Short mmCIF file of C-alpha atoms in Angstrom, two decimals:
data_model
loop_
_atom_site.label_atom_id
_atom_site.label_comp_id
_atom_site.label_asym_id
_atom_site.label_seq_id
_atom_site.Cartn_x
_atom_site.Cartn_y
_atom_site.Cartn_z
CA MET B 174 113.61 28.45 37.36
CA ASN B 175 115.39 30.54 39.97
CA ILE B 176 114.26 29.73 43.52
CA ILE B 177 114.70 32.78 45.72
CA GLY B 178 113.18 31.44 48.93
CA SER B 179 111.54 28.45 50.51
CA ALA B 180 109.06 27.61 53.25
CA VAL B 181 107.67 24.53 54.91
CA VAL B 182 103.93 24.73 55.61
CA LEU B 183 102.93 22.81 58.73
CA THR B 184 99.32 22.16 59.70
CA VAL B 185 99.08 21.77 63.48
CA ASP B 186 96.32 21.63 66.09
CA ASP B 187 97.44 24.78 67.95
CA PRO B 188 99.54 27.10 65.75
CA ALA B 189 100.16 29.60 68.58
CA LEU B 190 102.07 26.95 70.57
CA SER B 191 104.29 26.14 67.60
CA VAL B 192 104.84 29.83 66.82
CA ARG B 193 106.07 30.43 70.39
CA PHE B 194 108.31 27.35 70.20
CA PHE B 195 109.98 28.41 66.95
CA MET B 196 110.37 32.02 68.13
CA ASN B 197 111.54 31.29 71.69
CA HIS B 198 113.87 28.35 71.05
CA LEU B 199 114.96 28.63 67.42
CA GLY B 200 115.20 32.37 66.83
CA PHE B 201 112.45 32.77 64.25
CA ARG B 202 110.46 36.00 63.93
CA GLU B 203 106.94 36.61 62.74
CA VAL B 204 106.81 38.22 59.29
CA LEU B 205 103.17 37.77 58.34
CA VAL B 206 99.92 36.70 59.96
CA ALA B 207 97.04 36.28 57.51
CA GLN B 208 94.13 33.96 56.83
CA GLY B 209 94.82 31.76 59.84
CA ALA B 210 98.49 31.21 59.06
CA THR B 211 101.66 32.62 60.61
CA HIS B 212 104.79 32.98 58.47
CA LEU B 213 108.06 32.77 60.41
CA SER B 214 111.54 33.57 59.13
CA ARG B 215 115.15 34.08 60.20
CA ASP B 216 117.92 36.26 58.78
CA ASP B 217 120.10 33.29 57.84
CA ALA B 218 119.69 30.39 55.40
CA ALA B 219 116.93 28.63 57.36
CA THR B 220 113.85 27.58 55.42
CA ASP B 221 110.87 29.68 56.46
CA ILE B 222 108.10 28.03 58.47
CA VAL B 223 104.40 28.67 57.88
CA LEU B 224 102.11 27.38 60.63
CA ARG B 225 98.39 26.98 60.13
CA GLY B 226 95.63 25.43 62.17
CA SER B 227 94.05 22.10 61.38
CA ALA B 228 90.54 23.25 62.38
CA GLY B 229 88.22 23.17 59.39
CA LEU B 230 90.51 21.09 57.19
CA GLY B 231 88.87 17.94 55.98
CA HIS B 232 90.21 14.71 54.56
CA SER B 233 89.48 16.00 51.07
CA GLN B 234 92.32 18.50 51.57
CA GLY B 235 94.76 15.77 52.51
CA HIS B 236 94.75 16.32 56.27
CA SER B 237 94.26 13.49 58.69
CA PRO B 238 95.04 13.41 62.42
CA THR B 239 97.01 10.19 61.85
CA GLN B 240 99.03 11.61 58.96
CA VAL B 241 102.81 11.06 59.06
CA ARG B 242 104.54 14.11 60.50
CA ALA B 243 107.43 15.80 58.76
CA ILE B 244 110.82 16.44 60.33
CA VAL B 245 112.20 19.94 59.88
CA SER B 246 115.99 19.60 59.70
CA TYR B 247 118.59 22.36 59.95
CA SER B 248 122.36 22.09 59.54
CA VAL B 249 123.95 24.31 62.17
CA THR B 250 127.28 25.29 63.66
CA GLY B 251 128.06 25.22 67.38
CA ILE B 252 125.63 22.40 68.12
CA HIS B 253 127.12 21.68 71.57
CA ALA B 254 126.43 25.23 72.73
CA GLU B 255 122.95 25.12 71.16
CA TYR B 256 122.20 21.88 72.99
CA GLU B 257 123.16 23.43 76.34
CA ARG B 258 121.12 26.57 75.59
CA LEU B 259 118.05 24.55 74.66
CA ARG B 260 118.39 22.46 77.84
CA ARG B 261 118.60 25.64 79.96
CA GLU B 262 115.52 27.06 78.22
CA GLY B 263 113.53 23.91 78.94
CA ALA B 264 112.96 23.00 75.29
CA ARG B 265 111.54 19.50 74.85
CA ILE B 266 114.61 17.59 73.64
CA THR B 267 113.33 14.24 72.44
CA LEU B 268 116.62 12.84 71.17
CA PRO B 269 119.67 14.10 73.07
CA LEU B 270 122.88 15.24 71.40
CA ARG B 271 124.79 12.32 69.96
CA LEU B 272 127.51 11.53 67.42
CA GLU B 273 126.29 9.28 64.62
CA PRO B 274 128.62 6.71 62.99
CA TRP B 275 128.34 8.46 59.61
CA GLY B 276 129.91 11.63 60.96
CA GLU B 277 127.38 14.08 62.30
CA TRP B 278 126.33 15.43 65.65
CA GLY B 279 122.58 15.55 65.97
CA LEU B 280 119.68 16.17 68.30
CA GLN B 281 115.93 16.41 67.99
CA LEU B 282 113.37 18.71 69.60
CA THR B 283 109.63 18.29 69.50
CA ASP B 284 107.29 21.26 69.72
CA PRO B 285 103.99 21.18 71.66
CA ASN B 286 102.11 20.06 68.50
CA GLY B 287 104.48 17.19 67.76
CA VAL B 288 106.55 18.94 65.08
CA VAL B 289 110.01 17.37 65.15
CA VAL B 290 112.99 19.68 64.58
CA GLN B 291 116.34 18.08 63.93
CA LEU B 292 119.59 20.02 64.39
CA ILE B 293 122.68 18.55 62.70
CA GLU B 294 126.34 19.54 62.63
CA TRP B 295 128.58 17.69 60.21
CA VAL B 296 131.95 16.52 61.52
CA PRO B 297 134.76 17.14 59.03
CA PRO B 298 136.62 13.96 58.01
CA ALA B 299 140.00 13.40 59.66
CA GLY B 300 142.71 15.34 57.86
CA ALA B 301 140.30 17.69 56.13
#
């Protein structure tokens, strides 16, 4: 097998809100809108995002309003500048920028549908 791309499919109550969030705050662009789903991508190594509405999905398809939500996580560079930009733009930062004991800077955003996006920047070990 040779994987040449990847996408995370997220089922949300209002896809248009999530589409705007990912485009406005995280630099994604719309590449396809079809059959009630919007495919978003970037020109870097980010995993693509596909957003679809939850209307019409029943429990038989595995969807439940109380289902555990996924966290979309991206390793980035320049996280301090990104944090300041996101604050200026009014993005909903639900976990502010912090340095974790295991050696990473991280923050979390939450989109209007409750999708959590984690941005991480690894700190090189001392002497590396």
